[in-house]
Coordinates of C-alpha atoms and ligand atoms in Angstrom, one line a residue:
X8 CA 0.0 0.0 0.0
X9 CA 1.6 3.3 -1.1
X10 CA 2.4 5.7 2.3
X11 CA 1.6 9.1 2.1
X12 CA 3.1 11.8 3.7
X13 CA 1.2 12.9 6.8
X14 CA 0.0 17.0 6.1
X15 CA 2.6 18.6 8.4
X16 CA 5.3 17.3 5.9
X17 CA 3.4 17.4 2.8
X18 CA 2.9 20.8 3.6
X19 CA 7.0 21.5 3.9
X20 CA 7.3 19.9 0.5
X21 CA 5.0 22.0 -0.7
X22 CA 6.4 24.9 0.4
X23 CA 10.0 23.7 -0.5
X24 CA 8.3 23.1 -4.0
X25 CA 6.9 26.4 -4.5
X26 CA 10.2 28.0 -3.5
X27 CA 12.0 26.1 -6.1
X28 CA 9.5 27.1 -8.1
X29 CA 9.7 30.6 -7.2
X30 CA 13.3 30.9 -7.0
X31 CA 13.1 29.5 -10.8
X32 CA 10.4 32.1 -11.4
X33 CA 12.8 34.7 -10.5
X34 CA 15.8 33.6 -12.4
X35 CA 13.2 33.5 -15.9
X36 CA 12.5 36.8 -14.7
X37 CA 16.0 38.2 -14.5
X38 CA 16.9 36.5 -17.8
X39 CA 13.6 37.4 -19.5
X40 CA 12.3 40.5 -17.5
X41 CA 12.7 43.3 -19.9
X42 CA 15.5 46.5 -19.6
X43 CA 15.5 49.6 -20.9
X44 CA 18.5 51.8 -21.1
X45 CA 17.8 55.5 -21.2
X46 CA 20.7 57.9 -21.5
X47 CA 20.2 61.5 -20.3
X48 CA 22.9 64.3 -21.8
X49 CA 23.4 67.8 -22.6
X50 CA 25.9 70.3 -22.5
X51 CA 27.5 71.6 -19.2
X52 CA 24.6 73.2 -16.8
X53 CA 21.8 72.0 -19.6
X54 CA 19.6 70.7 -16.5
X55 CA 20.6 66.9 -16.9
X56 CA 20.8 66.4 -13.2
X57 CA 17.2 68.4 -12.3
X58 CA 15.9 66.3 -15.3
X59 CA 16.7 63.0 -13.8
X60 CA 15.7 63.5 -10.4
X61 CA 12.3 64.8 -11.4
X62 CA 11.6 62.1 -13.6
X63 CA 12.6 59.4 -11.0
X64 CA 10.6 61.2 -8.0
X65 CA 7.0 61.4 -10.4
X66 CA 7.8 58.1 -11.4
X67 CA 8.3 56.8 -7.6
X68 CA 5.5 59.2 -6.7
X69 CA 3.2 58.3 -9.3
X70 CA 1.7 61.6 -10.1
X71 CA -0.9 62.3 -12.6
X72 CA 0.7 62.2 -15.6
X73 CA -1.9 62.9 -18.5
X74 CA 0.4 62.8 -21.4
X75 CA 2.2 59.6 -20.2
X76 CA -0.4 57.3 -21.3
X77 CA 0.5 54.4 -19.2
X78 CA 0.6 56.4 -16.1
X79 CA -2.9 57.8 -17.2
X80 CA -4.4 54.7 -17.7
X81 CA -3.7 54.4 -14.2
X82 CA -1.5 51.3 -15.3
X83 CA 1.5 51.8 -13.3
X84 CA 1.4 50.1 -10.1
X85 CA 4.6 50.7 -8.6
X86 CA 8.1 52.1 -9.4
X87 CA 11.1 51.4 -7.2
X88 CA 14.8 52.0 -7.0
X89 CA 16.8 48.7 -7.7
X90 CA 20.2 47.4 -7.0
X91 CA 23.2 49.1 -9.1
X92 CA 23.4 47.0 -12.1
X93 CA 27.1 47.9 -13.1
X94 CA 29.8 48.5 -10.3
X95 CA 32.0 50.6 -12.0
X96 CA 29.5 53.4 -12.3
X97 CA 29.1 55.8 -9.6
X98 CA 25.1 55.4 -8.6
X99 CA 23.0 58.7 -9.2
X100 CA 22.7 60.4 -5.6
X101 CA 18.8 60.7 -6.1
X102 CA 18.0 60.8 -2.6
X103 CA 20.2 63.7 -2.1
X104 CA 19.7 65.7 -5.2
X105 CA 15.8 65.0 -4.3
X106 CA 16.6 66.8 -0.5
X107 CA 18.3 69.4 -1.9
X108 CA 15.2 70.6 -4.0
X109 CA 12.6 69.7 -2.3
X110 CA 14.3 70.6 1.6
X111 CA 16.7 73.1 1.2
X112 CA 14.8 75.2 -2.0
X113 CA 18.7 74.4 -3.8
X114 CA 19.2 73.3 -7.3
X115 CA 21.7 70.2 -7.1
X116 CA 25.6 70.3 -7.4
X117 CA 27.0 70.2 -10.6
X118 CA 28.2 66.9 -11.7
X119 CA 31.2 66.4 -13.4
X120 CA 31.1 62.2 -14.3
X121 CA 28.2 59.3 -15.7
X122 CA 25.9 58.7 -12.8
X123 CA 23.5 55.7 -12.9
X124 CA 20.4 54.3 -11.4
X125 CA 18.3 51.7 -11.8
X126 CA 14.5 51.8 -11.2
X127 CA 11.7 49.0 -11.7
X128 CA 8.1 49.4 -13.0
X129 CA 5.7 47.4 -12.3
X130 CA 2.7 48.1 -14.8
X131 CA -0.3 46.2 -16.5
X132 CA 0.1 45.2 -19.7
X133 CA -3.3 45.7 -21.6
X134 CA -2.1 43.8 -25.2
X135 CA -4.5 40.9 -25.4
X136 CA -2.8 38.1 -26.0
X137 CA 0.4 38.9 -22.8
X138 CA -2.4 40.9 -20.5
X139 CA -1.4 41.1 -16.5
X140 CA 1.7 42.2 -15.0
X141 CA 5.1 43.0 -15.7
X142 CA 8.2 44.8 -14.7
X143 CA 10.2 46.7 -16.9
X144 CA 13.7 47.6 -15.4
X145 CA 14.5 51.0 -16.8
X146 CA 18.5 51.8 -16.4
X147 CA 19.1 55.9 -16.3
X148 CA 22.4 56.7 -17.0
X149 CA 23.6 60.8 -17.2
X150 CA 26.3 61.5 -18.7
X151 CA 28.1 64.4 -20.0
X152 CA 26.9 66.2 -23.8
X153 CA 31.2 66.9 -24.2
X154 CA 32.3 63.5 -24.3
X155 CA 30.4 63.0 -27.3
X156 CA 32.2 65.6 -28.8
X157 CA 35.3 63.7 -28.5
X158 CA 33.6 61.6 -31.5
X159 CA 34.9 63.4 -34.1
X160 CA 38.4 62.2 -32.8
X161 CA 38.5 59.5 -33.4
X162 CA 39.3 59.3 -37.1
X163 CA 41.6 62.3 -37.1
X164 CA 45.7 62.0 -37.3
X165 CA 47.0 64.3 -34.4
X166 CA 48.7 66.7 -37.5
X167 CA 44.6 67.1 -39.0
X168 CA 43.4 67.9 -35.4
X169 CA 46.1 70.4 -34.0
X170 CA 45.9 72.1 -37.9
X171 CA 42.2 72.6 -37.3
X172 CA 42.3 73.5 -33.7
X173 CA 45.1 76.2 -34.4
X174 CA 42.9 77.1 -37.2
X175 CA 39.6 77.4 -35.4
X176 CA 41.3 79.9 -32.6
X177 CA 41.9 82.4 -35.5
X178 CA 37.9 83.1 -35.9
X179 CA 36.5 86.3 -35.3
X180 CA 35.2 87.4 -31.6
X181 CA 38.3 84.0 -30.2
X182 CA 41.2 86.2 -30.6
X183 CA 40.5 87.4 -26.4
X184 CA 40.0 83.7 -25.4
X185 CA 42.8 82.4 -27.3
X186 CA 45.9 85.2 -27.0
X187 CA 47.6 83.4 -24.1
X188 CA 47.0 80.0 -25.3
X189 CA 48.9 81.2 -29.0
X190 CA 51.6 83.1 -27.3
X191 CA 52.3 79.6 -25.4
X192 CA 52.4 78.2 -28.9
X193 CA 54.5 80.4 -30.5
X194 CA 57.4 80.2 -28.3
X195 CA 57.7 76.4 -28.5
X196 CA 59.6 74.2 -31.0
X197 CA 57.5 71.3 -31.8
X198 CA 60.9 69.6 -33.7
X199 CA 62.7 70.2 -30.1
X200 CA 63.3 67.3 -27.8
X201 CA 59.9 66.0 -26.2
X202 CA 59.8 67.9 -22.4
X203 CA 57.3 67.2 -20.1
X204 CA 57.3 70.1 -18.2
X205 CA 56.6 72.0 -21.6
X206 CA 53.9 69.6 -22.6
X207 CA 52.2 70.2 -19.3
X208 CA 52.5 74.0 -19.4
X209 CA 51.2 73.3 -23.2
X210 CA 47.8 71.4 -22.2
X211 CA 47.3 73.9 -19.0
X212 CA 47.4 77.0 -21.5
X213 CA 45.1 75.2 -24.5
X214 CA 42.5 74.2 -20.8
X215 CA 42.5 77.8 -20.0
X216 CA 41.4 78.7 -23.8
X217 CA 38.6 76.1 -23.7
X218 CA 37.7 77.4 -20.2
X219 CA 37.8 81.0 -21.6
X220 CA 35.7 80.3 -25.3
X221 CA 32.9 78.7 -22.7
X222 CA 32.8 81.7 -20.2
X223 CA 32.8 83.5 -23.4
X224 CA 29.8 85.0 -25.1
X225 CA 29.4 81.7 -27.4
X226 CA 28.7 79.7 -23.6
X227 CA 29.2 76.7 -25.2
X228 CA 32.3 74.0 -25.4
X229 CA 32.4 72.6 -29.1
X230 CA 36.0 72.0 -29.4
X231 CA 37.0 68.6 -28.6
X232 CA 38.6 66.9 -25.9
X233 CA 35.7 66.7 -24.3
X234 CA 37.5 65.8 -21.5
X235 CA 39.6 68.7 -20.8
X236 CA 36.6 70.6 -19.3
X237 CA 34.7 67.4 -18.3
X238 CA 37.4 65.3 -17.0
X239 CA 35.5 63.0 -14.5
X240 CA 37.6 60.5 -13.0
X241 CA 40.6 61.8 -15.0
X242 CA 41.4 64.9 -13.3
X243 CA 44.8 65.9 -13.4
X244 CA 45.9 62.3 -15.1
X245 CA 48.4 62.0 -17.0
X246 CA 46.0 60.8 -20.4
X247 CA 44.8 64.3 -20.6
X248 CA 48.2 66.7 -20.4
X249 CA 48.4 66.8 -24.7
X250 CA 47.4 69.0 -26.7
X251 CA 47.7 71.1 -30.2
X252 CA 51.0 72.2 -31.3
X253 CA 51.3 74.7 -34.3
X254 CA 52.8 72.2 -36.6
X255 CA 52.7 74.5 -40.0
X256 CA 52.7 72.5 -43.2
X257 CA 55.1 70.1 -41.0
X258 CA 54.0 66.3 -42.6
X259 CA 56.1 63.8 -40.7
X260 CA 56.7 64.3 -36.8
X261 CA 60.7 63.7 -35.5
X262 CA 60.6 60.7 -33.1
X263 CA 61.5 62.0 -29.4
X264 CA 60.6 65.1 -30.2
X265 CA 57.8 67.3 -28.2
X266 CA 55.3 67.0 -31.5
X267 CA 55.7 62.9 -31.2
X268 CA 55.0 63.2 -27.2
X269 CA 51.9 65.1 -27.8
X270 CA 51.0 62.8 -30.7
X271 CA 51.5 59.9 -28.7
X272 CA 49.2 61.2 -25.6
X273 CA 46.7 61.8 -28.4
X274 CA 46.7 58.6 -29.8
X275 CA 46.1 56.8 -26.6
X276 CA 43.5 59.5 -25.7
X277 CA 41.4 57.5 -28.4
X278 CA 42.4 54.5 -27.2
X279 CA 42.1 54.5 -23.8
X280 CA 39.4 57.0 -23.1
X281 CA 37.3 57.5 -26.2
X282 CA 36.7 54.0 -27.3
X283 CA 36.2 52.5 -24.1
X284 CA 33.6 55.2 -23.7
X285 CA 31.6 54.7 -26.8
X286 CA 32.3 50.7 -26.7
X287 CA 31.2 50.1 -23.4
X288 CA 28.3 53.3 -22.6
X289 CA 27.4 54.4 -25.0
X290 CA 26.5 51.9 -27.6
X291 CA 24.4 50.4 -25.2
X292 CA 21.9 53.3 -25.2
X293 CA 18.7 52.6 -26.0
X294 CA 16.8 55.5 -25.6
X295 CA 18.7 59.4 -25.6
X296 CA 16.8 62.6 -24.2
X297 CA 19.5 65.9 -25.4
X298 CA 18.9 68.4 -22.9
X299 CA 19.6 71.9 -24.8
X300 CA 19.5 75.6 -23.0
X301 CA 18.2 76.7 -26.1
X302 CA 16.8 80.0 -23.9
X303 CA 20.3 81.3 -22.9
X304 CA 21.9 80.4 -26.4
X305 CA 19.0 83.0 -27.8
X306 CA 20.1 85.4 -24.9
X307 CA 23.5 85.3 -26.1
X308 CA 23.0 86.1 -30.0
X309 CA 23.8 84.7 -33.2
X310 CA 27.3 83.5 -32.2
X311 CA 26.6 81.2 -29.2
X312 CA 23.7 79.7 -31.6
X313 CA 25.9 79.2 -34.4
X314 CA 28.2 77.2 -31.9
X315 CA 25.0 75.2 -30.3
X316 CA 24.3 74.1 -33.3
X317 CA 27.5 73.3 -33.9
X318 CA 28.2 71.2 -31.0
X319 CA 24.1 69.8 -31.1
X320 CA 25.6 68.7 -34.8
X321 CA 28.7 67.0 -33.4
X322 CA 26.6 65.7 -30.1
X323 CA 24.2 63.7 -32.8
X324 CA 27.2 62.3 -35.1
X325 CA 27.3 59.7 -32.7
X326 CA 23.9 58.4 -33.1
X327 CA 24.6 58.6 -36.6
X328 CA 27.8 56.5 -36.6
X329 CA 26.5 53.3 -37.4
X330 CA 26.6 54.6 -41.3
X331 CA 30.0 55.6 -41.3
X332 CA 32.3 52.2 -42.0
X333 CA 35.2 53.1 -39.8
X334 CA 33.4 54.0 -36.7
X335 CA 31.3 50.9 -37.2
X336 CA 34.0 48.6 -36.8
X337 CA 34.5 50.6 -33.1
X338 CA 31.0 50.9 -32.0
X339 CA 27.3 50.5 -33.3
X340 CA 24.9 52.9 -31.4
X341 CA 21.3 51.5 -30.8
X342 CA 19.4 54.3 -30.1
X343 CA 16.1 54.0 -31.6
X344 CA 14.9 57.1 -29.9
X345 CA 16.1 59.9 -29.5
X346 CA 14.2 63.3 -28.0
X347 CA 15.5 66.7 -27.8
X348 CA 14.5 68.7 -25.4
X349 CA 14.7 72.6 -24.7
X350 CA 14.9 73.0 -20.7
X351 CA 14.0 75.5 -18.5
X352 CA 11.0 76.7 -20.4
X353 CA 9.3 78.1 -16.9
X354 CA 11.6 81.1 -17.4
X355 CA 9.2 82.2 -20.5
X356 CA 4.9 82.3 -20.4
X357 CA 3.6 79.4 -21.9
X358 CA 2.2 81.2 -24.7
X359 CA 5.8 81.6 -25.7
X360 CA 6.7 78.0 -25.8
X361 CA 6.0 76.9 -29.1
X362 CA 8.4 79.5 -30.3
X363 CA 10.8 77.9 -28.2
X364 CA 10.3 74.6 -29.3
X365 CA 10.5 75.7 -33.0
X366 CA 13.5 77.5 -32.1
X367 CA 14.7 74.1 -30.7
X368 CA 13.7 72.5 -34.0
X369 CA 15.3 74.8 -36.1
X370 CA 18.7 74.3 -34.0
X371 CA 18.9 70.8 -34.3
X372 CA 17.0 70.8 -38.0
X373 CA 20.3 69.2 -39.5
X374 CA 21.2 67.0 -36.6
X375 CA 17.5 65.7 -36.9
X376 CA 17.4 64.7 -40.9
X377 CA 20.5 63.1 -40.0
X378 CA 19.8 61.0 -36.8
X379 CA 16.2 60.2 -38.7
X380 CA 18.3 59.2 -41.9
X381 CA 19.9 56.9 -39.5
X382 CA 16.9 55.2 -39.0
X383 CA 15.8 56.2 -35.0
X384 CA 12.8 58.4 -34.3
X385 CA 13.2 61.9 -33.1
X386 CA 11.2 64.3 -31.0
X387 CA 11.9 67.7 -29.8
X388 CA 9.7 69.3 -27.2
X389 CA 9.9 72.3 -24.7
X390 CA 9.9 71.3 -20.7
X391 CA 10.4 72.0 -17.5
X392 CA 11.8 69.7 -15.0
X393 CA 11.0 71.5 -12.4
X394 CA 8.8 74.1 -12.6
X395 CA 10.1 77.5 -10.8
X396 CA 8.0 80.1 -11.5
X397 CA 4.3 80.9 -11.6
X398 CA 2.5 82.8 -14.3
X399 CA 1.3 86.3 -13.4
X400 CA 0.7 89.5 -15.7
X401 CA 2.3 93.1 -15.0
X402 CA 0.9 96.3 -15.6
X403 CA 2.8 98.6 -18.1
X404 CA 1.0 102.0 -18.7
X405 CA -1.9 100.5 -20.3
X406 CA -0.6 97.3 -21.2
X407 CA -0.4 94.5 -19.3
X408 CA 2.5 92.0 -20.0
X409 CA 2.6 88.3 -19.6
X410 CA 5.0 87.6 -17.2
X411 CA 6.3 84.9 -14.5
X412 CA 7.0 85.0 -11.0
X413 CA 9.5 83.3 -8.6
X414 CA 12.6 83.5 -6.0
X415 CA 15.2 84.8 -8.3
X416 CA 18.5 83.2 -6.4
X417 CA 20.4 85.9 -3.5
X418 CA 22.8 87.9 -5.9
X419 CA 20.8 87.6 -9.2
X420 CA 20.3 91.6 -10.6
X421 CA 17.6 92.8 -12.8
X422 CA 18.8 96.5 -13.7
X423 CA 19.1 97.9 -10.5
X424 CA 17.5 95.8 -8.6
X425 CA 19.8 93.0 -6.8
X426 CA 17.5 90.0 -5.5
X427 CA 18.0 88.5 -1.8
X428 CA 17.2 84.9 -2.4
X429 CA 14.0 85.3 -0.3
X430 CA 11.9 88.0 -1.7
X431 CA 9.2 86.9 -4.9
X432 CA 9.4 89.3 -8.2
X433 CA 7.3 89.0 -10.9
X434 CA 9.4 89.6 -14.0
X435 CA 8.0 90.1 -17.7
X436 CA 11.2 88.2 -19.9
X437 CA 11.0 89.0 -22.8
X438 CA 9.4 87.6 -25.9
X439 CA 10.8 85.0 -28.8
X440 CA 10.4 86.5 -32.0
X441 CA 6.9 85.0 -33.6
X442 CA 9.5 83.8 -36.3
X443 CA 12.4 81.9 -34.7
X444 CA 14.5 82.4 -38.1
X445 CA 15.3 85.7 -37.0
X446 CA 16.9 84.8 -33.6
X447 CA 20.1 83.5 -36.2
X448 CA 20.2 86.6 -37.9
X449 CA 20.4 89.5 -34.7
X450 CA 16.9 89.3 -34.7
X451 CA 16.5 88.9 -31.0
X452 CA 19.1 91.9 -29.3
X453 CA 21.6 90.3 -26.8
X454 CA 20.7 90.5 -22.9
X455 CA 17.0 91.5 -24.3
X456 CA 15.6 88.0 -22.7
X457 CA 15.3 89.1 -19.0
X458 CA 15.1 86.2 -16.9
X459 CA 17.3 85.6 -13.8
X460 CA 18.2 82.5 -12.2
X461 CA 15.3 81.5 -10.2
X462 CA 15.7 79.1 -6.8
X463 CA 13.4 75.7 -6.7
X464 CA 10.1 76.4 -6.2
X465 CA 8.7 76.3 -2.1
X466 CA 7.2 72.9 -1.7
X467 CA 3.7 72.5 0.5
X468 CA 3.6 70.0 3.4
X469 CA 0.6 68.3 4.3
X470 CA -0.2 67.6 7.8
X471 CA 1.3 64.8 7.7
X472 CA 4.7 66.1 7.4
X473 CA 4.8 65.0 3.8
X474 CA 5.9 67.0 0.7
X475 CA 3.4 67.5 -2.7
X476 CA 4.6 66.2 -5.6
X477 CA 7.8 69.3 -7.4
X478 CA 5.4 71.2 -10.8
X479 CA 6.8 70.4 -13.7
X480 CA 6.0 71.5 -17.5
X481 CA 5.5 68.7 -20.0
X482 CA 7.7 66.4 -18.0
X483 CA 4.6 63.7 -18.9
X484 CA 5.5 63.9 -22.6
X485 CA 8.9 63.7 -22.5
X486 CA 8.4 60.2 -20.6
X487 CA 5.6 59.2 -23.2
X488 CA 7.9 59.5 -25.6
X489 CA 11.0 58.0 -24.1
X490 CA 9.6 55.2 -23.1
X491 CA 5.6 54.9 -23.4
X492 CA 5.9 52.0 -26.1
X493 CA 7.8 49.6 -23.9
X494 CA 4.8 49.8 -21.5
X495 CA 2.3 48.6 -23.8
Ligands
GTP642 N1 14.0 77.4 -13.7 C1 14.5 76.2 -13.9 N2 15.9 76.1 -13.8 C2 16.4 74.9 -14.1 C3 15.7 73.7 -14.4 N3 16.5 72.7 -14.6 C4 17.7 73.2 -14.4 N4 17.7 74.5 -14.0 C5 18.8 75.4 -13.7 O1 20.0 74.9 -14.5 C6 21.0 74.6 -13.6 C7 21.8 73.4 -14.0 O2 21.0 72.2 -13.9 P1 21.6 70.8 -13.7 O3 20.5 69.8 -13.7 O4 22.6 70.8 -12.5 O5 22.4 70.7 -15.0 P2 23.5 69.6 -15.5 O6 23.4 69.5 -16.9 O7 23.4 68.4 -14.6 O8 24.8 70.5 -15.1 P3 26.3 69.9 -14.9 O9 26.2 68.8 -14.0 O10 27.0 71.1 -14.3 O11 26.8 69.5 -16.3 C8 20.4 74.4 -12.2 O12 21.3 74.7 -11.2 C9 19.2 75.4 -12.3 O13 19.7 76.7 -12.0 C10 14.2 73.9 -14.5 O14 13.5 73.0 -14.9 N5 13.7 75.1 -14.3
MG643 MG1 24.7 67.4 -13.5

């Protein structure tokens, strides 16, 4: 007669079973559960920190969202923060950046490296034949704009790139930013024996000129290395003290001379630092949002546009590189979307913001063909991550002028007046010109947009002791885009 088990140990089994079971559950899951890798960039002080911080708190927070249709649809049941995925990259201080905003009324510290984070969804799927629940794993990495500049290195000789740097000093309104860095040039010998001393005096005088063109009126760094002003966890290393030499119509460099110590740096500058970086991160992108300060590029006049543009156009090689033979045997970028995204449009009235996102469209118009040529989608759209300001009207004479109001920051002056960091002002900013075409060609006067740096917006607290949710502007459409299809 076959013996059963009596129910105290069939129940063990049981249990033992189902956590078997499970633990096999959870290892399908971690092999099949799906990931999605979002890269956030942008130039220097773009807003790539605020952006990502937002975005995780309303995610965590689930806020109303009604342009991010899965949120909407009240289909998203949870979002957590996960374990680091990758060791090697520094994890994305959210719970501090978070404090600082929220707490303290302070924008976060600017970040100099690639931060990461990793969060999980948990949403409803409502496709008929997979209906019920999954998880999507979303992977936010930030990173900085400038080392994609570094792209355009890669297939260029050290002689082409210090012939075209030298060159690209000599244009009109860099003579300023450049003087020191050209008197260093002129009184070295590039034929002479290599020095290190002199190459270090070398690449701290071409860093001061790169410093200088971005503290400049054109704000913006387009000149590669990307590094030089960005330099994360190479700070003072060794890899980065190169740089241009004024090699006239030289074609062959001496061996142990200066020119073959800088050219040598150079080369493993590519190899060591570049690659690896668009190898290993970047090629593993799946979805890009490029944050762009498209208001203070206006502000500063046809020259700082020219040279966003510029390095927008460089920025979006790299999701074009799959098409170009050599970089393809290097790297193969995967990106299928790719969003670009003006930011801080709470300094302007909303009626103003479809002139800022054409403005946005027309500065990345050639970038955009090309990246679409390439075969990923692209979407442009004007945001705020966090919402600073509120929108007011002021009385002038007879006419009253859409305006905003906010904390400017303790310092910030507006004519005469010098703001205490505590005291609200309502400020009228200026309007974009009704046809963005004209803000290339002088048509928007310099210093005419009047908007001051404002502080974080005061948070209320409920009774409870707990915080609302930070404003935002459009924040819901940027997500739809970025990632609305992979919760189906
Ligand atoms: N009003 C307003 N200001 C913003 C917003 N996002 C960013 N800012 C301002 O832009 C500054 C830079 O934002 P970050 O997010 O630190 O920019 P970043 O690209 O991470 O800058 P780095 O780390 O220095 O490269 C902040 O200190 C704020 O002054 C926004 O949504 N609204
Ligand atoms: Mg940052």
């Amino acid at each position: 007669m076959p013996s059963f088990p009596d129910l105290s140990t069939f129940g063990d089994a049981l249990s033992r079973a189902s956590g078997a079971a499970h633990s096999l559950r959870q290892a399908g899951q971690d092999l099949f559960q799906p990931t999605l890798r979002l890269g956030v960039t942008g130039l220097a002080r773009s807003g790539k920190t605020v952006f990502t911080t937002a975005l995780v708190h309303h995610l965590i927070r689930r806020t109303p969202m009604p342009a991010f249709r899965a949120a909407a649809e009240g289909r998203i049941r949870q979002t957590r923060l996960a374990h680091q995925p990758n060791d090697d990259v520094p994890r994305f201080a959210f719970e501090a950046h978070l404090e600082a905003l929220v707490a303290d009324r302070r924008w976060p510290a600017s970040t100099s490296r690639t931060a990461e984070l990793r969060l999980e969804i948990d949403f409803e799927r409502t496709s008929r034949w997979r209906a019920g629940p999954a998880t999507l794993s979303l992977d936010i990495v930030d990173y900085p704009g400038e080392w994609l500049l570094d792209l355009s290195l890669i297939d260029q000789s050290y002689l082409d790139w210090s012939r075209e740097t030298v060159a690209a000093s000599g244009r009109p309104g860099r003579a300023a930013a450049a003087a020191p860095w050209r008197a260093a040039l002129a009184a070295v010998d590039p034929g002479a024996p290599a020095d290190e001393a002199k190459a270090e005096r070398l690449a701290e005088a071409f860093r001061a000129y790169l410093r200088a063109l971005r503290q400049g009126p054109e704000a913006v760094a387009t000149t590669p290395p990307g590094r030089f002003l960005m330099p994360g966890d190479l700070a003072g290393s060794p890899a980065l003290t190169f740089a241009p030499l004024d090699l006239g119509a030289e074609v062959r460099i001496a061996s142990g001379s200066l020119a073959a110590l800088m050219q040598r740096r150079f080369e493993s500058y590519k190899t060591r630092v570049v690659q690896p970086f668009f190898r290993d991160h970047f090629q593993r992108i799946e979805r890009q949002i490029v944050l762009v300060d498209v208001l203070a590029a206006a502000d500063g006049g046809p020259a700082a546009l020219a040279e966003l543009e510029e390095a927008l156009d460089r920025v979006l090689m790299a999701f074009n590189a799959g098409r170009n033979s050599f970089l393809s045997r290097i790297f193969a970028p995967r990106a299928d979307r790719v969003l670009f995204a003006a930011t801080k449009a709470d300094h302007i009235h909303h009626t103003s913001h479809d002139r800022l996102e054409r403005l946005l469209r027309l500065l990345v118009g050639r970038a955009v063909r090309r990246t679409e040529a390439a075969g990923a989608r692209v979407g442009t759209v004007a945001l705020a991550s966090v919402r600073a300001t509120r929108e007011t009207s002021i009385m002038e004479g007879r006419t009253s002028l859409r305006a905003v109001a906010g904390t400017p920051e303790a310092g910030e002056r507006i004519g005469d007046d010098v703001f205490d960091g505590e005291t609200e002002a309502a400020i009228f900013s200026g309007e974009l010109p009704a046809d963005p075409e004209t803000v290339f060609t002088g048509g928007l006067e310099p210093g005419s947009l009047r908007f001051p740096r404002f502080r974080p917006p005061r948070i209320p607290v409920d009774a409870a002791g707990r915080s609302a949710a930070l404003p935002h502007i459009r924040l819901d459409r940027a997500l739809d885009f970025l990632l609305g299809d992979r919760l189906p």
